[in-house]
CSV table of C-alpha atoms in Angstrom, one decimal:
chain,number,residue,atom,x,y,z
A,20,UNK,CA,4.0,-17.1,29.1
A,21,UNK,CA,1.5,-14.3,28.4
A,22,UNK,CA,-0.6,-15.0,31.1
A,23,UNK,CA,-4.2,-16.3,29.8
A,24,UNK,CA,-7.0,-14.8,27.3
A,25,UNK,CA,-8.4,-11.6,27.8
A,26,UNK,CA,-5.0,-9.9,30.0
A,27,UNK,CA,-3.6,-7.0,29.6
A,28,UNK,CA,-0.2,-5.5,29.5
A,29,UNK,CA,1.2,-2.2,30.0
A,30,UNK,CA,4.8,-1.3,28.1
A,31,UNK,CA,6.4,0.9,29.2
A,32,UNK,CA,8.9,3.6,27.6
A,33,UNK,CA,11.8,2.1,26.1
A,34,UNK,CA,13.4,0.1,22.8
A,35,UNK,CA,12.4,-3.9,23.2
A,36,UNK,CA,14.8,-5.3,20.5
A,37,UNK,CA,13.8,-8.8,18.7
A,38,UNK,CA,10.0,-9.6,20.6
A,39,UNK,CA,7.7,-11.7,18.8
A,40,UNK,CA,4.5,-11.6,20.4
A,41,UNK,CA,1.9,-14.6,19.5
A,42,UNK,CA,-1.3,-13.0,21.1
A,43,UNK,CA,-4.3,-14.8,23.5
A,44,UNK,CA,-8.1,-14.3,22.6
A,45,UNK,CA,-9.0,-11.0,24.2
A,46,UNK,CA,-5.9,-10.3,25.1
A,47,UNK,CA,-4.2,-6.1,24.7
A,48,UNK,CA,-1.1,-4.3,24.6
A,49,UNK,CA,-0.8,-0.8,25.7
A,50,UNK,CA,2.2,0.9,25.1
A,51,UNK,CA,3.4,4.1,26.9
A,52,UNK,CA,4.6,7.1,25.2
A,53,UNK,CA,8.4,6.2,23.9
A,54,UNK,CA,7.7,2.3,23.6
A,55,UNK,CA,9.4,0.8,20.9
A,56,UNK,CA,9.7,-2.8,19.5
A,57,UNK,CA,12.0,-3.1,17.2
A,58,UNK,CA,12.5,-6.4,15.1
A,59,UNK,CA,16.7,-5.4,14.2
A,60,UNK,CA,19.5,-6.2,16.0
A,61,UNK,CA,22.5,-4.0,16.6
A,62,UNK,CA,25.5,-4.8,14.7
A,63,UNK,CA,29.0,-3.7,16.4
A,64,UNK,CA,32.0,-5.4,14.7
A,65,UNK,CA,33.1,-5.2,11.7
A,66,UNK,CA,35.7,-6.1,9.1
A,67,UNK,CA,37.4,-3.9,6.1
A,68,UNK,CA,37.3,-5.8,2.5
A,69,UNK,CA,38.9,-3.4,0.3
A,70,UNK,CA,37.5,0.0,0.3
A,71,UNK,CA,34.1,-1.9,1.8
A,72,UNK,CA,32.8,-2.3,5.5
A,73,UNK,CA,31.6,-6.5,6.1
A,74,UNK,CA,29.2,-7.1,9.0
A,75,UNK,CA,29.6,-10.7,9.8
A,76,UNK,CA,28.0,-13.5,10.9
A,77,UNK,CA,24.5,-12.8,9.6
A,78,UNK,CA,22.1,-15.8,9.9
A,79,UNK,CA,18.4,-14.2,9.4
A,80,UNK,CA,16.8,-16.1,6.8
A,81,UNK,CA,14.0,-13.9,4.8
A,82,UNK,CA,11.2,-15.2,2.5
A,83,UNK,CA,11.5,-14.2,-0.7
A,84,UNK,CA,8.3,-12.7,-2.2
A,85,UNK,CA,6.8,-10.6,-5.2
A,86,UNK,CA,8.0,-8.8,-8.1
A,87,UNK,CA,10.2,-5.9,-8.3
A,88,UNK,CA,10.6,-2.5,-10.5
A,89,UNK,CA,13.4,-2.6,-12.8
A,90,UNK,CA,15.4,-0.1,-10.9
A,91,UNK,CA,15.3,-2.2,-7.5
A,92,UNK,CA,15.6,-5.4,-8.3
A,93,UNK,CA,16.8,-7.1,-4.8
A,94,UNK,CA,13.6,-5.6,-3.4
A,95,UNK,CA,11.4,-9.0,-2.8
A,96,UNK,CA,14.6,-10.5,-0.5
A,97,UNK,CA,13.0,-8.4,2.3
A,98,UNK,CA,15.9,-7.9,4.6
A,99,UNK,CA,16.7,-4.0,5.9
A,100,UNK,CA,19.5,-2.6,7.0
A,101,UNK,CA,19.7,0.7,8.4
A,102,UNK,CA,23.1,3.2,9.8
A,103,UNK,CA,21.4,6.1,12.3
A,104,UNK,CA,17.7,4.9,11.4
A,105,UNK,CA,18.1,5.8,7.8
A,106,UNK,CA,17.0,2.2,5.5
A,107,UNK,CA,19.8,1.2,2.9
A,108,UNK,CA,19.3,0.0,-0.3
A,109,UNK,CA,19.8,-3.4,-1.3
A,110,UNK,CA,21.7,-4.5,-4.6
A,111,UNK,CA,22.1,-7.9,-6.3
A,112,UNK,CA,25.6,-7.9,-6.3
A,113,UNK,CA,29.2,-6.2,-4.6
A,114,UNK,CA,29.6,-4.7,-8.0
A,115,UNK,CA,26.9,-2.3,-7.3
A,116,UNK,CA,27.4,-1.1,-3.6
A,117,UNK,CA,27.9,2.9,-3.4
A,118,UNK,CA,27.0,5.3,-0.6
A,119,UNK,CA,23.0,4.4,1.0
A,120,UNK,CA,23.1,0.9,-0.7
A,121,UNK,CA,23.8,-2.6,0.9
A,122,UNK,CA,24.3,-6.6,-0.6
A,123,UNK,CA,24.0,-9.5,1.5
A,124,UNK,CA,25.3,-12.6,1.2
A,125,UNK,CA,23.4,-15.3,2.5
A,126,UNK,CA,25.8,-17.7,1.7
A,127,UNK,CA,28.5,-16.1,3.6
A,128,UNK,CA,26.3,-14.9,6.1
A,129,UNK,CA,28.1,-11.3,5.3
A,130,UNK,CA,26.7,-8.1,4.7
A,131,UNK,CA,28.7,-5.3,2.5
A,132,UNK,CA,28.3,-1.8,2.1
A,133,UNK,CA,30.5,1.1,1.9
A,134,UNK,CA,29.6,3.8,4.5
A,135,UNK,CA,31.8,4.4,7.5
A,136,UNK,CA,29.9,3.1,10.3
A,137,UNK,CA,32.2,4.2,13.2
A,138,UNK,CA,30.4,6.2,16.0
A,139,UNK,CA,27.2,5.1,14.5
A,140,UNK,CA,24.1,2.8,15.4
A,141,UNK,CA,23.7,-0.1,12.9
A,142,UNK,CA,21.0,-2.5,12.6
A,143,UNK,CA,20.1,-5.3,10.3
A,144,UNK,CA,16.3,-6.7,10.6
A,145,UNK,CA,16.0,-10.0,12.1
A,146,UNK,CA,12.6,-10.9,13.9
A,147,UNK,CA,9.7,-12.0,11.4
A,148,UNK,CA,6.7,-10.8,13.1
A,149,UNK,CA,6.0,-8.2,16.4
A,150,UNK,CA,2.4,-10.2,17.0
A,151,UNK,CA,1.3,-12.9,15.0
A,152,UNK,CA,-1.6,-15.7,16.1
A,153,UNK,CA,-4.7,-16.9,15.2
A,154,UNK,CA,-6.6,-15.4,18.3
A,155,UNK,CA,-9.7,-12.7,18.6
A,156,UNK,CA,-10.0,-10.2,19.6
A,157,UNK,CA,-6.8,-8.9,19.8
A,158,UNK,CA,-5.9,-5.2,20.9
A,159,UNK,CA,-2.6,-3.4,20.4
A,160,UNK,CA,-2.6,0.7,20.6
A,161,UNK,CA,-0.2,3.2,21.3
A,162,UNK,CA,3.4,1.4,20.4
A,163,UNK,CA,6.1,2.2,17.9
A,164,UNK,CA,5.9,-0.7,15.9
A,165,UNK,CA,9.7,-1.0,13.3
A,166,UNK,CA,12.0,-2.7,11.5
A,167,UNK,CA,10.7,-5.9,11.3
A,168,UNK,CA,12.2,-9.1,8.5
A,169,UNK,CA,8.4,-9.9,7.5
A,170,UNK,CA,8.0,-10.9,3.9
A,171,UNK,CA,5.7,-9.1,1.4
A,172,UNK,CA,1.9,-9.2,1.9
A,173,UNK,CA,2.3,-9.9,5.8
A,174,UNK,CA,2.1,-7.4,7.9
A,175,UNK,CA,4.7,-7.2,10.8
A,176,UNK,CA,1.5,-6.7,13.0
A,177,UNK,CA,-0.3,-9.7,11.3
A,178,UNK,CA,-4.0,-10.3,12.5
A,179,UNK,CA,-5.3,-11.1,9.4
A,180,UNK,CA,-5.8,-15.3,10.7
A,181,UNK,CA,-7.7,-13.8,13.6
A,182,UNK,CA,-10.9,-11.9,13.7
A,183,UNK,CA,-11.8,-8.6,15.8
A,184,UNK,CA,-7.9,-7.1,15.7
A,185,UNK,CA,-7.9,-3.9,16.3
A,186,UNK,CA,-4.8,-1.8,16.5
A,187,UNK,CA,-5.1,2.0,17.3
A,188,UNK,CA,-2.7,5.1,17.4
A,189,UNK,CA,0.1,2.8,16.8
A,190,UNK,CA,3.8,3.7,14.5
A,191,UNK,CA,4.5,1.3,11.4
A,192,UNK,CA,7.6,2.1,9.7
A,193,UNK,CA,10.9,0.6,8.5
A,194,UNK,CA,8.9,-3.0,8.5
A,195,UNK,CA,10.2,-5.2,5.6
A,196,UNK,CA,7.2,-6.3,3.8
A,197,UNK,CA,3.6,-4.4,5.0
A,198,UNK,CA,3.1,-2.9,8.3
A,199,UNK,CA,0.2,-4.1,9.4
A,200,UNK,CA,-2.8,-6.5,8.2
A,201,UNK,CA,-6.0,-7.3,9.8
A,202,UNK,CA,-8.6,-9.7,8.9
A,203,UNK,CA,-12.7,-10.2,9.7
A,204,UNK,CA,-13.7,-7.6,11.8
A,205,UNK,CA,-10.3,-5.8,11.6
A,206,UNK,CA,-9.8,-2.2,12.4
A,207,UNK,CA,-7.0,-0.3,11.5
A,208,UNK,CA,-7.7,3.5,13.6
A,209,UNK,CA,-5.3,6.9,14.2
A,210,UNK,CA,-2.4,5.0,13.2
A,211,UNK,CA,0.9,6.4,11.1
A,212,UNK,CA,1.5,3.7,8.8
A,213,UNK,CA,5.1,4.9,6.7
A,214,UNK,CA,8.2,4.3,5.0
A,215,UNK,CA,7.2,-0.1,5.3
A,216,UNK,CA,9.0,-1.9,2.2
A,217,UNK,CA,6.3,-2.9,0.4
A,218,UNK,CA,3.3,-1.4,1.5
A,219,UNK,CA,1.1,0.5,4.4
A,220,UNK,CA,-1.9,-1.8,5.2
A,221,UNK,CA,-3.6,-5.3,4.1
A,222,UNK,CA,-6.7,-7.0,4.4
A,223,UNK,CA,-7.6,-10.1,2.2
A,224,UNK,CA,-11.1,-12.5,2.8
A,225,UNK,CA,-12.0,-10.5,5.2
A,226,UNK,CA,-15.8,-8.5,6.1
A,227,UNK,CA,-16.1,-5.6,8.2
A,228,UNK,CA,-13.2,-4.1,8.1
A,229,UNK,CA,-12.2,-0.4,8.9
A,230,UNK,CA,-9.5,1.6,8.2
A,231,UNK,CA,-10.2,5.2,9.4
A,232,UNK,CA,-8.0,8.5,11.1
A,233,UNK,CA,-4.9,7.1,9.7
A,234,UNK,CA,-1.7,9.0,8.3
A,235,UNK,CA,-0.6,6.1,5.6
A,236,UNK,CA,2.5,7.5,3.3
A,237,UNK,CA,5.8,7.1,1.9
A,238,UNK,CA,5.6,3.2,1.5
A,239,UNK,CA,7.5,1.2,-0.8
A,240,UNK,CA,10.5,2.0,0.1
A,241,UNK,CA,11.8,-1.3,-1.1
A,242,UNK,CA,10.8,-0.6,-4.7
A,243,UNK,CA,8.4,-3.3,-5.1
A,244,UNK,CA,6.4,-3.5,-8.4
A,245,UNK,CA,3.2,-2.0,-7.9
A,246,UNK,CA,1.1,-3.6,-10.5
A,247,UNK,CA,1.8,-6.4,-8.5
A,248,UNK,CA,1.2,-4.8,-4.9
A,249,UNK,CA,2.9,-1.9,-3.4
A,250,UNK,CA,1.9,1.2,-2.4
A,251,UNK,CA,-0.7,2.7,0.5
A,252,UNK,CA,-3.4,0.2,1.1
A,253,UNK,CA,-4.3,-2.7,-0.7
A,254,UNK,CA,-7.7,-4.7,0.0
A,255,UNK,CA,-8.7,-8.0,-1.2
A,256,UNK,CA,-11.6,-10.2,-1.6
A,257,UNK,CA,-13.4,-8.3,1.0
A,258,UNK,CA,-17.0,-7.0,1.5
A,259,UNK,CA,-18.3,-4.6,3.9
A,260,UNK,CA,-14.9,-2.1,4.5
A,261,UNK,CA,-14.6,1.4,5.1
A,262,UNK,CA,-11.9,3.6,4.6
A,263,UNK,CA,-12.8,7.0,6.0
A,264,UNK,CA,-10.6,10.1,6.9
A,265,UNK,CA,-7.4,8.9,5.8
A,266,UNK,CA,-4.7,10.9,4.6
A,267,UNK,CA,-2.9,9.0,2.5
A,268,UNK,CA,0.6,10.1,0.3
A,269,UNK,CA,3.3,10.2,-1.4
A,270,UNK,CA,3.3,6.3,-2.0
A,271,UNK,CA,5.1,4.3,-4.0
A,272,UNK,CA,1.8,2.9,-5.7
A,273,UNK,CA,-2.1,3.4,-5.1
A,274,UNK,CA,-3.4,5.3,-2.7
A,275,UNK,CA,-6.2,3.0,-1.2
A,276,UNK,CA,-7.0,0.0,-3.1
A,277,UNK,CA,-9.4,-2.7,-3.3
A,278,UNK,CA,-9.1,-5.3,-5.3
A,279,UNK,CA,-10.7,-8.8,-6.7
A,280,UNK,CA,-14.6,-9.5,-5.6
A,281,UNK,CA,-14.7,-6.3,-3.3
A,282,UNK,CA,-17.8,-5.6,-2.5
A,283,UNK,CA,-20.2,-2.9,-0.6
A,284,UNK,CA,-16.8,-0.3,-0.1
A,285,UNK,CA,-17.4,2.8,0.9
A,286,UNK,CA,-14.4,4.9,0.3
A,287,UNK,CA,-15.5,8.5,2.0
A,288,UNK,CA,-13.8,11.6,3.4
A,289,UNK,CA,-10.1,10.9,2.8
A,290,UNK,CA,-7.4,12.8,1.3
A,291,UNK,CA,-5.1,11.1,-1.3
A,292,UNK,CA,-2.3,13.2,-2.9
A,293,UNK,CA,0.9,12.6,-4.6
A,294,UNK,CA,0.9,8.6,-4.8
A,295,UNK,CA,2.8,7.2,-8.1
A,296,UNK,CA,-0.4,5.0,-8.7
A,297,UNK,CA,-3.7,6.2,-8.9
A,298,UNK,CA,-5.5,7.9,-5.7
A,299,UNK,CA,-8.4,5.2,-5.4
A,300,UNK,CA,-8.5,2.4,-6.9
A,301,UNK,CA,-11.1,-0.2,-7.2
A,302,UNK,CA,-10.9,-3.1,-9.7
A,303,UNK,CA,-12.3,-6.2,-10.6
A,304,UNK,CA,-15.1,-5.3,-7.9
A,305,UNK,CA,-18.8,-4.5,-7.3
A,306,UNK,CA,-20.7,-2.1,-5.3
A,307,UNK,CA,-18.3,0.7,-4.1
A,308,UNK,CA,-19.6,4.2,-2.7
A,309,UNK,CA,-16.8,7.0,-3.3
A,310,UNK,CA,-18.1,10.2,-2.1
A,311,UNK,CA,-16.6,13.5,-0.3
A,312,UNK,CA,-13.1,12.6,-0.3
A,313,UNK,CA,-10.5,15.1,-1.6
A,314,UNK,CA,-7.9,13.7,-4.2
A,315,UNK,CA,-4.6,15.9,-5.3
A,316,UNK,CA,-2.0,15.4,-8.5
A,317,UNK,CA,-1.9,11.5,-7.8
A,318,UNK,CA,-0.6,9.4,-10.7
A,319,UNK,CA,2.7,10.7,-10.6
A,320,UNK,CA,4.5,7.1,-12.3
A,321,UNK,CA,2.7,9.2,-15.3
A,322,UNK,CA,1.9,6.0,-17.0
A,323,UNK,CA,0.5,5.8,-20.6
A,324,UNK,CA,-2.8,5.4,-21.5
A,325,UNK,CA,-5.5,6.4,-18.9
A,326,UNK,CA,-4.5,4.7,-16.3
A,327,UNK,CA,-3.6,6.4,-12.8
A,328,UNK,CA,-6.7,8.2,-12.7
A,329,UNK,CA,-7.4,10.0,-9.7
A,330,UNK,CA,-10.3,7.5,-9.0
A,331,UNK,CA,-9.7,4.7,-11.3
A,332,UNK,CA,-12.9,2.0,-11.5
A,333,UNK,CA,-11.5,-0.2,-13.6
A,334,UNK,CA,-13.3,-4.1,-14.8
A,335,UNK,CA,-16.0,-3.4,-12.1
A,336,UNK,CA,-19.2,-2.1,-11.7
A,337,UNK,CA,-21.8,-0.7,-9.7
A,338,UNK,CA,-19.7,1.8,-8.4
A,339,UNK,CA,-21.1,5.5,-7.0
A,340,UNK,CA,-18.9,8.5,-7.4
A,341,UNK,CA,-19.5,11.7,-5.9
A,342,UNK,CA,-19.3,14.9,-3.5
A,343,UNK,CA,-15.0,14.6,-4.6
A,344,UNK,CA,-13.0,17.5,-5.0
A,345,UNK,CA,-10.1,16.3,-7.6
A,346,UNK,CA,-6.9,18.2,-8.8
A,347,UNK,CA,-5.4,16.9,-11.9
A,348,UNK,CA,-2.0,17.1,-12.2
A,349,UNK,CA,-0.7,18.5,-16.3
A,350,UNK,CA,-1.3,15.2,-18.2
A,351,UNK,CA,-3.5,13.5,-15.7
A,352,UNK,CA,-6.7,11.9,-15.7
A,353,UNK,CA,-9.4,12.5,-13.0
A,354,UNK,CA,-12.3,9.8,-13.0
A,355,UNK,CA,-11.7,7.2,-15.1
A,356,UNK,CA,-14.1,4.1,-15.7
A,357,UNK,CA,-11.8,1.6,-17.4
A,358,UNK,CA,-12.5,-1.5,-19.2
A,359,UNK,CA,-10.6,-4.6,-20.6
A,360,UNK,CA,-12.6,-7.3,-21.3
A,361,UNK,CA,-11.0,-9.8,-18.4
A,362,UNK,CA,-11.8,-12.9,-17.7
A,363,UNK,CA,-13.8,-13.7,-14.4
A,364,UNK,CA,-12.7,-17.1,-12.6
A,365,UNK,CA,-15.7,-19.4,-12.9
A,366,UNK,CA,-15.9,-17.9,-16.5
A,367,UNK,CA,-17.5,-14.8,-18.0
A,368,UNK,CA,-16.3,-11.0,-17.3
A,369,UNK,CA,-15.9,-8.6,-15.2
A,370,UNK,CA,-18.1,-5.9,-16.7
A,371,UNK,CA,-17.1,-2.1,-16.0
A,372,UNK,CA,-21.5,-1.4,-16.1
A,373,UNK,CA,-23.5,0.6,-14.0
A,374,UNK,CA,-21.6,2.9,-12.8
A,375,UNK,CA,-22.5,6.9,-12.2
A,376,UNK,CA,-20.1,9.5,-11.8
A,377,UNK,CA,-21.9,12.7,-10.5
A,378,UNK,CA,-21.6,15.9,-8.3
A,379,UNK,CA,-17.6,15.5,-8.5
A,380,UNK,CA,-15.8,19.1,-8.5
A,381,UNK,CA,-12.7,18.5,-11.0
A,382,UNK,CA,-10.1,20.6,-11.6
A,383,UNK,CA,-7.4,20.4,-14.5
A,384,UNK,CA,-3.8,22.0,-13.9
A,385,UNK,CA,-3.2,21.2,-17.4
A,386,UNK,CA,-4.3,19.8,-20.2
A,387,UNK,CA,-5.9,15.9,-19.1
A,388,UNK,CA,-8.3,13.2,-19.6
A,389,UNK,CA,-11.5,12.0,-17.7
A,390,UNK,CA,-14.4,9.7,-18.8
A,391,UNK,CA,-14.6,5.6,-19.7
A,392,UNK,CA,-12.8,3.6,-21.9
A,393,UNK,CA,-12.3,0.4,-23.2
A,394,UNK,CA,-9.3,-1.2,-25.0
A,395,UNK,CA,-11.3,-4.7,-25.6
A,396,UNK,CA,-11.5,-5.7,-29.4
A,397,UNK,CA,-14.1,-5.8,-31.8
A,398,UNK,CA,-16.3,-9.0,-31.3
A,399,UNK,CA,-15.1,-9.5,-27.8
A,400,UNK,CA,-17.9,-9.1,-24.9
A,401,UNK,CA,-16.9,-5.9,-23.9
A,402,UNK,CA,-16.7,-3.8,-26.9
A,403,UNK,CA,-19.5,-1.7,-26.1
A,404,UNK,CA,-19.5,-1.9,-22.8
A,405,UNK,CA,-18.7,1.7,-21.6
A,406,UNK,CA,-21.5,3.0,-24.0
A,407,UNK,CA,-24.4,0.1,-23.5
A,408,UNK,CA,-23.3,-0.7,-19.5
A,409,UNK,CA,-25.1,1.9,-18.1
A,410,UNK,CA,-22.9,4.3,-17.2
A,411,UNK,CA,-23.0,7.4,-16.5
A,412,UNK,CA,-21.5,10.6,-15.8
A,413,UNK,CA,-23.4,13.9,-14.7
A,414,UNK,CA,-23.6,16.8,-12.7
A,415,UNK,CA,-19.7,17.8,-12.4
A,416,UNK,CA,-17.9,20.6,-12.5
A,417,UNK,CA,-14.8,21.2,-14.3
A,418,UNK,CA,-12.4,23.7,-13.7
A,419,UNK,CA,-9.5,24.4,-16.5
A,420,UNK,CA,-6.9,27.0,-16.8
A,421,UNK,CA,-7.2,29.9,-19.6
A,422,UNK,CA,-6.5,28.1,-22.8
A,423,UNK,CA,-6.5,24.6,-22.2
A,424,UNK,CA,-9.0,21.9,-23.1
A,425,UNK,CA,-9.5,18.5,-21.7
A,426,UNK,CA,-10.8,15.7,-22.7
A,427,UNK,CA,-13.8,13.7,-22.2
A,428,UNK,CA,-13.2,10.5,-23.4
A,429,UNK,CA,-16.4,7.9,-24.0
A,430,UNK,CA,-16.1,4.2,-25.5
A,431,UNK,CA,-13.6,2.5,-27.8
A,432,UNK,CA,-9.6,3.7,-27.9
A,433,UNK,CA,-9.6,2.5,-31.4
């Protein structure tokens, strides 16, 4: 027992293996400097099966959840399995183990890989969640947070069916699915958020949410598909959230991203640099102020079209962009209002209108796109709806090297 609501515990320094933690109202965790919960057991015998290593005896049962890239396809079976701290990844099949890779079977309750793992520490995830309730109110700041078996789109710190979490100068990494998700309320502050196998940080249905002072990068490890949800940050169905003075990187996916009926965003002061998906992106969403952040060669899945923008608005509106200081990597696109014609649920559009793009300091490596477009066809709603939506862009600066020229792009791609 946890004692009642509103208590408070103090961790001290050390590794708490396999602790699932189901929170009071009111209730907060402090952790010393050097505490560690850690959702993996340690794995000591093992069998030879040809030139392979077999951990036996594996029962953990994951969830399996989301789509994958091509090139990982085990990636929505969630389980990790690391040899000195360093994640493995997992294959579909014995055929395919090498060197850094791993297959489980379930069925045999075996795992396979082939690196030596004498004299070494090995661990395989097995503990869903490190705190998980319904309560308020809930504090948790200053812990190491790893290596937990939650699915994709849960966090292994999962607040989001409480209101008023708030977790604070806290370590995510090497968590299966996201690291950590809040919900009403929620606030996400001075946290390192990194190397989680799907993504950094959630929110969904939630209002008032912050996510601010936070080092968020290197997530998707597990090569999820991010046009299905990977990457840094991903918010949904949300009004009333702030992400401010985040640094955010080198994620496999969108930088910070708010998604489906956000509304009243304000994304200011962050810097978002070398994600594979666009820097910030908000879509199928209304009122959004992006202003003063600074955004660096993001895009780097180099995808066609124009997607990937450095600040992508795409299928929503009302949107106010500016005070950003964008570098474009060769080929790029900066600020991109994008439009598709898609259907709204309850029927109509989503209408990329009324959007102004203004006082933004761009600068083009290379040749490179910015403006709004639309790929809807003649007849359909949309057609016009970058020209006749009202928006605008003024008042930027562009910045190109000797020689090149880029391109402002305005309407139909057709």
């Amino acid at each position: 027992d946890l004692g009642g609501p509103g208590a408070s515990f103090c961790i001290t320094a050390g590794i708490y293996r396999l602790q699932s933690v189901a929170p009071k109202t009111g209730q907060k965790f402090f952790g010393e400097p050097g505490s560690v919960l850690n959702g993996a057991q340690v794995l000591r015998h093992f069998e030879r099966e040809g030139n392979m290593w077999v951990a036996p005896g594996q029962t953990q049962v994951g969830i399996k959840r989301g789509d994958c890239a091509k090139t990982h396809p085990a990636c929505a079976l969630s389980a990790g399995f690391f040899i000195d701290d360093k994640p493995l990844e997992q294959v579909v099949s014995k055929a395919e183990l090498a060197p850094n890779r791993f297959f489980f079977d379930r069925a045999a309750g075996r795992i396979y890989f082939v690196d030596n793992p004498t004299g070494k520490l090995v661990e395989a995830t097995a503990t869903r969640f490190a705190f998980k309730s319904k309560a308020d109110e809930v504090l948790i700041k200053g812990l190491v947070i790893e290596k937990y078996y939650n699915p994709a789109q849960d966090g292994a710190v999962h607040g989001e069916e409480g209101k008023g979490w708030r977790v604070e100068r806290t370590e995510l990494r090497f968590n299966s699915g996201v690291g950590v998700g809040v919900g009403t309320n929620g606030a996400i502050v001075g946290c390192r958020i990194h190397h989680n196998g799907q993504m950094g940080a959630t929110a969904a249905d939630a209002t008032n949410v912050l996510v601010e002072g936070n080092e968020i990068f290197a997530n998707n490890i597990y090569g999820f598909d991010s046009h299905w949800e990977a990457g840094g940050v991903k918010i949904s169905n949300s009004s009333r959230v702030t992400f401010r003075g985040n640094h955010v990187r080198d994620n496999a996916g969108p930088g910070l991203w708010c998604d489906i009926n956000c509304r009243d965003i304000i994304y200011e002061g962050n810097t978002v640099e070398y994600n594979f998906g666009p820097g910030i992106f908000h879509e199928i969403s209304y009122a959004a102020i992006i202003r003063n952040n600074k955004l660096r060669e993001n895009g780097q899945a180099k995808l066609p079209w124009f997607w990937d923008a450095e600040i992508q608005v795409a299928a929503s509106q009302d949107a106010e962009i500016h005070g950003n200081t964008v570098t474009v990597r060769p080929g790029g696109r900066s600020i991109m209002l994008i439009d598709q014609n898609r259907d709204r649920e309850g029927g109509g559009y989503y209408k990329t209108q009324h959007n102004r793009v203004h006082h933004n300091d761009i600068t083009f490596l290379g040749s490179g796109w910015t403006g709004g477009v639309t790929d809807a066809h003649p007849g359909q709603e949309n057609y016009f709806i970058i020209e006749n939506g009202g928006n605008h862009f003024d008042h930027n600066t562009y910045r190109v090297p000797h020689g090149v020229r880029p391109q402002f792009v305005w309407g139909k791609t057709s």
